[in-house]
Amino acid sequence: MTDALTRTAPKRLSTLDKWLPLWIGLAMVAGLLLGRFVPALSGLLAKLEVGGISIPIGLGLLVMMYPVLAKVRYDKVAAATGDKKLLVSSLVLNWLAGPAVMFALAWLFLPDLPEYRTGLIIVGLARCIAMVVIWNDLACGDREATAVLVAINSVFQVVMFSVLGWFYLTVLPGWLGLDAQGLEVSVWQIALNVLVFLGVPLVAGFASRWIGEKRHGRASYEEKFLPAVGPWALYGLLFTIVLLFALQGDAVLAKPLDVARIALPLLVYFGLMWFAGLLLGKGLGLGYARSTTLAFTAAGNNFELAIAVAIGTFGAASGQALAGVVGPLIEVPVLVGLVYVSLWAARAWFRTDPYAVESRTS
């Protein structure tokens, strides 16, 4: 079995990749059906948490991220850290533009729904450190640059999440004469989230490459081991999607109109941030691979952190929690679609073959 996560330099999308939206759609439906007709399962999954983190979802993300992070050539990471245009652009998009854009969209689309509005703002504060790895790899982005950017985002998340939450929910609304709301979240909760969803798979990926190359050489590691573990990234993604919909499907189905109102600003947000990242990268001359990495790291969000904070602060039945839940349910299909837009843009805007770019950077 081959897919976008195991190829070296194919000429076109494999059959499995072309049907990726179908697999994801089926995973969503399967999750909804499980949550609807096997309520004991969703109840059991809800109880399997440690420190506000779902153990099953954590395992799914680990399986999803490990094969991609095992592909990263860590001896090339230094080159990505030296790209100041990329690093500065990512910091600006993720920690200045992203939260500000979500704040504006939340107030523009949900002025009469303060709970949902607050939930969306929390989603905007939680920058992506997990699924962005797989979207970037599917779109043939720069793996080493992605590893650097998600590591930087993880550090900023621990340091800045609470500060920005206080600013966008309390200070800025006060300045603008709008309703203000507080946010209580511990640094430990954020740090634990970063450790589970980035630290564990990153260490596992690095250890695999270091041990594999030391024992068998780089060629053997990349030609034999990586193709064997590569498909597990897709399996982990589908498993995680099934769990998300099984856990939260009832809440979504119970309030379809509310979900639609929450979904609209999210759709605008993901589109704006992704295109801003891609066009900024192109304008700065970063090339296709790094421009794509910039786009997906700007558009993605850490849904687990957003949901955990919303539930911990406002309760599982709150509107804030529902908004957090809707976030990944909209993000997953939208960013899958943007993977294909990205592959099209490689040829239409960057005048290059994305798979040839990947083979040169692999």
CSV table of C-alpha atoms in Angstrom, one decimal:
chain,number,residue,atom,x,y,z
A,1,MET,CA,0.0,0.0,0.0
A,2,THR,CA,1.4,3.4,-0.9
A,3,ASP,CA,0.1,6.9,-0.2
A,4,ALA,CA,1.2,10.5,0.1
A,5,LEU,CA,3.0,9.7,3.4
A,6,THR,CA,5.2,6.9,2.0
A,7,ARG,CA,6.0,8.1,-1.5
A,8,THR,CA,9.5,9.2,-2.5
A,9,ALA,CA,8.9,10.9,-5.8
A,10,PRO,CA,5.8,9.8,-7.6
A,11,LYS,CA,4.4,11.6,-10.6
A,12,ARG,CA,0.8,12.0,-9.3
A,13,LEU,CA,-1.4,11.3,-6.4
A,14,SER,CA,-1.9,7.6,-5.7
A,15,THR,CA,-5.3,6.0,-5.7
A,16,LEU,CA,-5.5,6.0,-2.0
A,17,ASP,CA,-4.6,9.7,-1.8
A,18,LYS,CA,-7.2,10.6,-4.4
A,19,TRP,CA,-9.9,9.0,-2.2
A,20,LEU,CA,-8.7,10.5,1.0
A,21,PRO,CA,-11.7,12.8,1.4
A,22,LEU,CA,-13.9,9.8,1.1
A,23,TRP,CA,-12.1,7.9,3.8
A,24,ILE,CA,-12.3,10.9,6.1
A,25,GLY,CA,-16.0,11.3,5.3
A,26,LEU,CA,-16.6,7.6,6.1
A,27,ALA,CA,-14.7,8.1,9.4
A,28,MET,CA,-16.9,11.0,10.3
A,29,VAL,CA,-20.1,9.0,9.6
A,30,ALA,CA,-18.7,6.0,11.5
A,31,GLY,CA,-18.0,8.2,14.5
A,32,LEU,CA,-21.5,9.7,14.4
A,33,LEU,CA,-23.1,6.3,14.2
A,34,LEU,CA,-21.0,4.9,17.0
A,35,GLY,CA,-21.8,7.8,19.2
A,36,ARG,CA,-25.5,7.7,18.4
A,37,PHE,CA,-26.2,4.0,18.6
A,38,VAL,CA,-23.5,2.8,21.0
A,39,PRO,CA,-23.9,5.5,23.8
A,40,ALA,CA,-21.9,3.3,26.2
A,41,LEU,CA,-18.8,3.8,23.9
A,42,SER,CA,-18.9,7.6,24.0
A,43,GLY,CA,-19.4,7.4,27.8
A,44,LEU,CA,-16.5,5.2,28.2
A,45,LEU,CA,-14.2,7.3,26.0
A,46,ALA,CA,-15.2,10.4,27.9
A,47,LYS,CA,-14.0,8.8,31.1
A,48,LEU,CA,-10.6,7.8,29.7
A,49,GLU,CA,-8.9,11.1,30.5
A,50,VAL,CA,-5.8,12.2,32.4
A,51,GLY,CA,-5.4,15.8,33.3
A,52,GLY,CA,-8.1,16.8,30.9
A,53,ILE,CA,-6.5,14.9,28.0
A,54,SER,CA,-8.3,12.1,26.3
A,55,ILE,CA,-6.1,9.0,26.3
A,56,PRO,CA,-7.6,7.4,23.2
A,57,ILE,CA,-7.3,10.6,21.2
A,58,GLY,CA,-3.7,11.0,22.5
A,59,LEU,CA,-2.9,7.5,21.2
A,60,GLY,CA,-4.5,8.3,17.8
A,61,LEU,CA,-2.5,11.5,17.4
A,62,LEU,CA,0.7,9.6,18.4
A,63,VAL,CA,0.1,7.0,15.8
A,64,MET,CA,-0.7,9.7,13.3
A,65,MET,CA,2.3,11.9,13.9
A,66,TYR,CA,5.0,9.3,14.6
A,67,PRO,CA,5.6,8.1,11.0
A,68,VAL,CA,5.8,11.7,9.7
A,69,LEU,CA,8.2,12.8,12.4
A,70,ALA,CA,10.3,9.6,11.9
A,71,LYS,CA,10.8,10.9,8.3
A,72,VAL,CA,12.3,14.2,9.4
A,73,ARG,CA,16.0,14.4,8.7
A,74,TYR,CA,17.0,16.1,12.0
A,75,ASP,CA,20.5,16.9,10.7
A,76,LYS,CA,18.8,19.3,8.3
A,77,VAL,CA,16.7,21.1,11.0
A,78,ALA,CA,19.4,23.7,11.6
A,79,ALA,CA,18.9,24.9,8.0
A,80,ALA,CA,15.3,25.6,8.7
A,81,THR,CA,16.0,27.5,12.0
A,82,GLY,CA,18.4,29.7,10.0
A,83,ASP,CA,15.5,30.9,7.7
A,84,LYS,CA,14.6,34.1,9.5
A,85,LYS,CA,11.9,35.0,7.0
A,86,LEU,CA,10.1,31.8,7.7
A,87,LEU,CA,10.4,32.0,11.5
A,88,VAL,CA,9.4,35.6,11.8
A,89,SER,CA,6.5,35.1,9.3
A,90,SER,CA,5.3,32.1,11.3
A,91,LEU,CA,5.4,34.0,14.6
A,92,VAL,CA,3.5,36.9,13.2
A,93,LEU,CA,0.8,34.8,11.6
A,94,ASN,CA,0.4,32.5,14.5
A,95,TRP,CA,0.7,34.8,17.5
A,96,LEU,CA,-0.4,38.2,16.2
A,97,ALA,CA,-2.6,37.7,13.2
A,98,GLY,CA,-4.3,34.4,14.1
A,99,PRO,CA,-5.8,35.3,17.5
A,100,ALA,CA,-6.7,38.8,16.2
A,101,VAL,CA,-8.5,37.4,13.1
A,102,MET,CA,-10.5,34.9,15.2
A,103,PHE,CA,-11.4,37.7,17.7
A,104,ALA,CA,-12.7,39.9,14.9
A,105,LEU,CA,-14.6,37.0,13.2
A,106,ALA,CA,-16.1,35.8,16.4
A,107,TRP,CA,-17.5,39.3,17.2
A,108,LEU,CA,-18.6,39.9,13.6
A,109,PHE,CA,-20.5,36.6,13.2
A,110,LEU,CA,-21.6,35.9,16.8
A,111,PRO,CA,-22.3,39.3,18.4
A,112,ASP,CA,-25.5,37.9,20.1
A,113,LEU,CA,-24.0,34.6,21.2
A,114,PRO,CA,-21.3,35.3,23.9
A,115,GLU,CA,-20.7,31.6,24.8
A,116,TYR,CA,-20.0,30.5,21.3
A,117,ARG,CA,-18.0,33.7,20.6
A,118,THR,CA,-15.7,33.0,23.6
A,119,GLY,CA,-15.3,29.4,22.5
A,120,LEU,CA,-14.1,30.5,19.1
A,121,ILE,CA,-11.6,33.0,20.5
A,122,ILE,CA,-10.2,30.2,22.6
A,123,VAL,CA,-9.8,28.0,19.5
A,124,GLY,CA,-7.9,30.9,17.8
A,125,LEU,CA,-5.5,31.1,20.7
A,126,ALA,CA,-4.6,27.4,20.5
A,127,ARG,CA,-2.0,27.2,17.7
A,128,CYS,CA,-1.6,23.8,16.0
A,129,ILE,CA,1.2,21.5,17.1
A,130,ALA,CA,-0.2,18.1,15.9
A,131,MET,CA,-2.3,17.6,12.8
A,132,VAL,CA,-0.5,20.3,10.9
A,133,VAL,CA,2.3,17.7,10.6
A,134,ILE,CA,0.2,15.4,8.5
A,135,TRP,CA,-1.5,18.1,6.4
A,136,ASN,CA,2.0,19.5,5.6
A,137,ASP,CA,3.3,16.1,4.6
A,138,LEU,CA,0.3,15.3,2.4
A,139,ALA,CA,0.8,18.6,0.6
A,140,CYS,CA,4.6,17.9,0.1
A,141,GLY,CA,5.7,20.7,2.4
A,142,ASP,CA,9.0,21.0,4.2
A,143,ARG,CA,9.2,18.4,7.0
A,144,GLU,CA,12.2,19.9,8.7
A,145,ALA,CA,10.7,23.4,8.7
A,146,THR,CA,7.4,22.0,10.1
A,147,ALA,CA,9.3,20.3,12.9
A,148,VAL,CA,10.9,23.6,13.8
A,149,LEU,CA,7.7,25.7,13.6
A,150,VAL,CA,5.6,23.3,15.7
A,151,ALA,CA,8.4,23.2,18.3
A,152,ILE,CA,8.4,27.0,18.4
A,153,ASN,CA,4.6,27.1,18.6
A,154,SER,CA,4.7,24.7,21.5
A,155,VAL,CA,7.0,26.9,23.5
A,156,PHE,CA,4.9,30.0,22.8
A,157,GLN,CA,1.8,28.1,23.7
A,158,VAL,CA,3.1,27.4,27.2
A,159,VAL,CA,4.2,31.0,27.6
A,160,MET,CA,1.6,33.0,25.8
A,161,PHE,CA,-1.8,31.1,25.8
A,162,SER,CA,-2.9,32.4,29.2
A,163,VAL,CA,-1.6,35.9,28.5
A,164,LEU,CA,-3.4,36.2,25.2
A,165,GLY,CA,-6.6,34.6,26.7
A,166,TRP,CA,-6.6,37.4,29.3
A,167,PHE,CA,-6.0,40.1,26.6
A,168,TYR,CA,-8.6,39.0,24.1
A,169,LEU,CA,-11.3,38.0,26.6
A,170,THR,CA,-10.9,40.7,29.2
A,171,VAL,CA,-8.6,43.6,28.2
A,172,LEU,CA,-9.4,44.2,24.5
A,173,PRO,CA,-13.2,43.9,24.9
A,174,GLY,CA,-13.0,46.4,27.7
A,175,TRP,CA,-11.1,48.9,25.6
A,176,LEU,CA,-13.7,48.5,22.8
A,177,GLY,CA,-16.7,48.7,25.1
A,178,LEU,CA,-17.6,45.1,24.5
A,179,ASP,CA,-18.6,42.3,26.9
A,180,ALA,CA,-15.6,40.9,28.8
A,181,GLN,CA,-15.1,37.4,30.1
A,182,GLY,CA,-12.3,35.8,32.1
A,183,LEU,CA,-10.3,32.6,31.4
A,184,GLU,CA,-8.8,30.3,33.9
A,185,VAL,CA,-6.2,27.9,32.7
A,186,SER,CA,-3.0,26.6,34.3
A,187,VAL,CA,0.4,26.6,32.7
A,188,TRP,CA,0.7,23.0,33.7
A,189,GLN,CA,-2.4,22.0,31.7
A,190,ILE,CA,-0.9,23.7,28.6
A,191,ALA,CA,2.5,22.1,29.2
A,192,LEU,CA,1.0,18.7,29.6
A,193,ASN,CA,-0.9,19.1,26.3
A,194,VAL,CA,2.3,20.1,24.5
A,195,LEU,CA,4.2,17.2,26.0
A,196,VAL,CA,1.6,14.6,25.0
A,197,PHE,CA,0.7,15.9,21.5
A,198,LEU,CA,4.1,17.0,20.4
A,199,GLY,CA,6.8,15.8,22.8
A,200,VAL,CA,6.1,12.1,22.8
A,201,PRO,CA,5.9,11.6,19.0
A,202,LEU,CA,8.8,14.0,18.4
A,203,VAL,CA,11.1,12.0,20.7
A,204,ALA,CA,9.9,8.8,19.2
A,205,GLY,CA,10.5,10.0,15.7
A,206,PHE,CA,14.0,11.3,16.5
A,207,ALA,CA,14.9,8.1,18.4
A,208,SER,CA,13.7,6.0,15.4
A,209,ARG,CA,15.9,7.8,12.9
A,210,TRP,CA,18.9,8.0,15.2
A,211,ILE,CA,18.8,4.3,16.1
A,212,GLY,CA,17.8,3.2,12.6
A,213,GLU,CA,20.5,5.1,10.8
A,214,LYS,CA,23.1,4.0,13.3
A,215,ARG,CA,22.3,0.3,13.0
A,216,HIS,CA,21.3,0.0,9.3
A,217,GLY,CA,22.4,3.2,7.6
A,218,ARG,CA,20.2,6.0,6.1
A,219,ALA,CA,19.4,4.3,2.8
A,220,SER,CA,18.1,1.2,4.5
A,221,TYR,CA,16.1,3.2,7.1
A,222,GLU,CA,14.4,5.3,4.4
A,223,GLU,CA,13.9,2.6,1.8
A,224,LYS,CA,12.7,-0.2,4.2
A,225,PHE,CA,11.5,1.1,7.6
A,226,LEU,CA,9.8,4.4,6.5
A,227,PRO,CA,7.6,2.7,3.9
A,228,ALA,CA,6.6,0.1,6.4
A,229,VAL,CA,5.4,2.6,9.1
A,230,GLY,CA,4.2,5.3,6.7
A,231,PRO,CA,0.6,4.1,6.2
A,232,TRP,CA,0.0,4.2,10.0
A,233,ALA,CA,-0.1,8.0,9.8
A,234,LEU,CA,-3.3,7.8,7.8
A,235,TYR,CA,-4.7,5.1,10.1
A,236,GLY,CA,-4.0,7.2,13.1
A,237,LEU,CA,-5.8,10.2,11.4
A,238,LEU,CA,-8.9,8.2,10.6
A,239,PHE,CA,-9.0,6.6,14.1
A,240,THR,CA,-8.8,10.1,15.7
A,241,ILE,CA,-11.6,11.4,13.5
A,242,VAL,CA,-13.8,8.5,14.4
A,243,LEU,CA,-13.2,9.1,18.1
A,244,LEU,CA,-13.8,12.9,17.8
A,245,PHE,CA,-17.2,12.3,16.1
A,246,ALA,CA,-18.1,9.5,18.5
A,247,LEU,CA,-17.4,11.7,21.5
A,248,GLN,CA,-19.0,14.9,20.2
A,249,GLY,CA,-21.4,13.9,17.6
A,250,ASP,CA,-24.5,14.0,19.8
A,251,ALA,CA,-23.8,17.6,20.8
A,252,VAL,CA,-23.4,18.6,17.1
A,253,LEU,CA,-26.5,16.8,16.0
A,254,ALA,CA,-28.6,18.3,18.8
A,255,LYS,CA,-28.0,21.9,17.8
A,256,PRO,CA,-27.5,21.9,14.0
A,257,LEU,CA,-28.4,25.6,13.6
A,258,ASP,CA,-25.9,26.6,16.3
A,259,VAL,CA,-23.3,24.5,14.7
A,260,ALA,CA,-23.9,26.2,11.4
A,261,ARG,CA,-23.4,29.6,12.9
A,262,ILE,CA,-20.2,28.5,14.6
A,263,ALA,CA,-19.0,26.9,11.4
A,264,LEU,CA,-19.3,30.0,9.2
A,265,PRO,CA,-16.6,32.1,11.0
A,266,LEU,CA,-14.4,29.0,11.2
A,267,LEU,CA,-14.6,28.4,7.5
A,268,VAL,CA,-13.6,32.1,6.9
A,269,TYR,CA,-10.8,31.8,9.4
A,270,PHE,CA,-9.2,28.7,8.0
A,271,GLY,CA,-9.4,30.0,4.5
A,272,LEU,CA,-8.0,33.5,5.3
A,273,MET,CA,-5.1,32.2,7.4
A,274,TRP,CA,-4.1,29.5,4.9
A,275,PHE,CA,-4.1,31.8,1.9
A,276,ALA,CA,-2.4,34.5,3.9
A,277,GLY,CA,0.4,32.1,4.8
A,278,LEU,CA,0.8,30.7,1.3
A,279,LEU,CA,0.8,34.1,-0.4
A,280,LEU,CA,3.1,35.6,2.2
A,281,GLY,CA,5.6,32.8,1.7
A,282,LYS,CA,5.4,33.2,-2.1
A,283,GLY,CA,5.9,37.0,-1.7
A,284,LEU,CA,9.0,36.4,0.5
A,285,GLY,CA,10.4,34.0,-2.0
A,286,LEU,CA,10.3,31.0,0.4
A,287,GLY,CA,9.5,28.5,-2.4
A,288,TYR,CA,6.6,26.1,-2.5
A,289,ALA,CA,7.6,23.6,0.2
A,290,ARG,CA,8.2,26.3,2.9
A,291,SER,CA,5.3,28.5,1.8
A,292,THR,CA,3.0,25.4,2.2
A,293,THR,CA,4.4,24.8,5.6
A,294,LEU,CA,3.8,28.4,6.6
A,295,ALA,CA,0.2,28.2,5.3
A,296,PHE,CA,-0.8,25.0,7.2
A,297,THR,CA,0.9,26.0,10.5
A,298,ALA,CA,-0.9,29.4,10.3
A,299,ALA,CA,-4.3,27.8,9.6
A,300,GLY,CA,-4.3,24.8,12.0
A,301,ASN,CA,-5.3,24.9,15.6
A,302,ASN,CA,-4.7,22.7,18.7
A,303,PHE,CA,-8.3,21.4,19.1
A,304,GLU,CA,-7.5,19.2,22.1
A,305,LEU,CA,-6.1,22.2,24.1
A,306,ALA,CA,-9.1,24.4,23.1
A,307,ILE,CA,-11.6,21.8,24.1
A,308,ALA,CA,-9.9,21.0,27.3
A,309,VAL,CA,-9.7,24.7,28.3
A,310,ALA,CA,-13.3,25.4,27.4
A,311,ILE,CA,-14.5,22.4,29.4
A,312,GLY,CA,-12.3,23.0,32.3
A,313,THR,CA,-13.3,26.7,32.6
A,314,PHE,CA,-16.9,26.7,31.5
A,315,GLY,CA,-18.1,23.1,31.8
A,316,ALA,CA,-18.7,20.2,29.4
A,317,ALA,CA,-22.3,21.4,28.6
A,318,SER,CA,-21.3,25.0,27.9
A,319,GLY,CA,-21.6,26.9,24.6
A,320,GLN,CA,-17.8,27.5,24.8
A,321,ALA,CA,-17.2,23.7,24.9
A,322,LEU,CA,-19.5,23.2,21.9
A,323,ALA,CA,-17.7,25.9,19.9
A,324,GLY,CA,-14.4,24.1,20.8
A,325,VAL,CA,-15.8,20.8,19.6
A,326,VAL,CA,-17.1,22.2,16.3
A,327,GLY,CA,-13.5,23.6,15.6
A,328,PRO,CA,-11.9,20.3,14.6
A,329,LEU,CA,-15.0,19.0,13.0
A,330,ILE,CA,-14.8,21.9,10.5
A,331,GLU,CA,-11.0,22.1,10.4
A,332,VAL,CA,-10.4,18.5,9.3
A,333,PRO,CA,-12.4,18.5,6.1
A,334,VAL,CA,-11.4,22.1,5.2
A,335,LEU,CA,-7.7,21.5,5.6
A,336,VAL,CA,-7.9,18.2,3.7
A,337,GLY,CA,-9.5,20.3,0.9
A,338,LEU,CA,-6.7,22.8,1.2
A,339,VAL,CA,-4.1,20.0,0.7
A,340,TYR,CA,-5.5,19.6,-2.8
A,341,VAL,CA,-5.6,23.3,-3.3
A,342,SER,CA,-2.0,23.5,-2.3
A,343,LEU,CA,-1.0,20.8,-4.8
A,344,TRP,CA,-2.8,22.7,-7.5
A,345,ALA,CA,-1.1,26.0,-6.4
A,346,ALA,CA,2.3,24.3,-6.7
A,347,ARG,CA,1.9,24.1,-10.4
A,348,ALA,CA,-0.4,27.2,-11.0
A,349,TRP,CA,1.4,29.7,-8.7
A,350,PHE,CA,4.8,28.3,-8.1
A,351,ARG,CA,5.4,26.7,-11.5
A,352,THR,CA,6.8,23.5,-9.9
A,353,ASP,CA,6.0,19.9,-9.4
A,354,PRO,CA,5.2,19.4,-5.7
A,355,TYR,CA,6.3,15.8,-5.7
A,356,ALA,CA,9.6,16.8,-7.3
A,357,VAL,CA,10.0,19.4,-4.6
A,358,GLU,CA,9.4,16.7,-1.9
A,359,SER,CA,11.9,14.3,-3.4
A,360,ARG,CA,14.6,17.0,-3.4
A,361,THR,CA,13.9,17.9,0.3
A,362,SER,CA,13.6,14.3,1.4
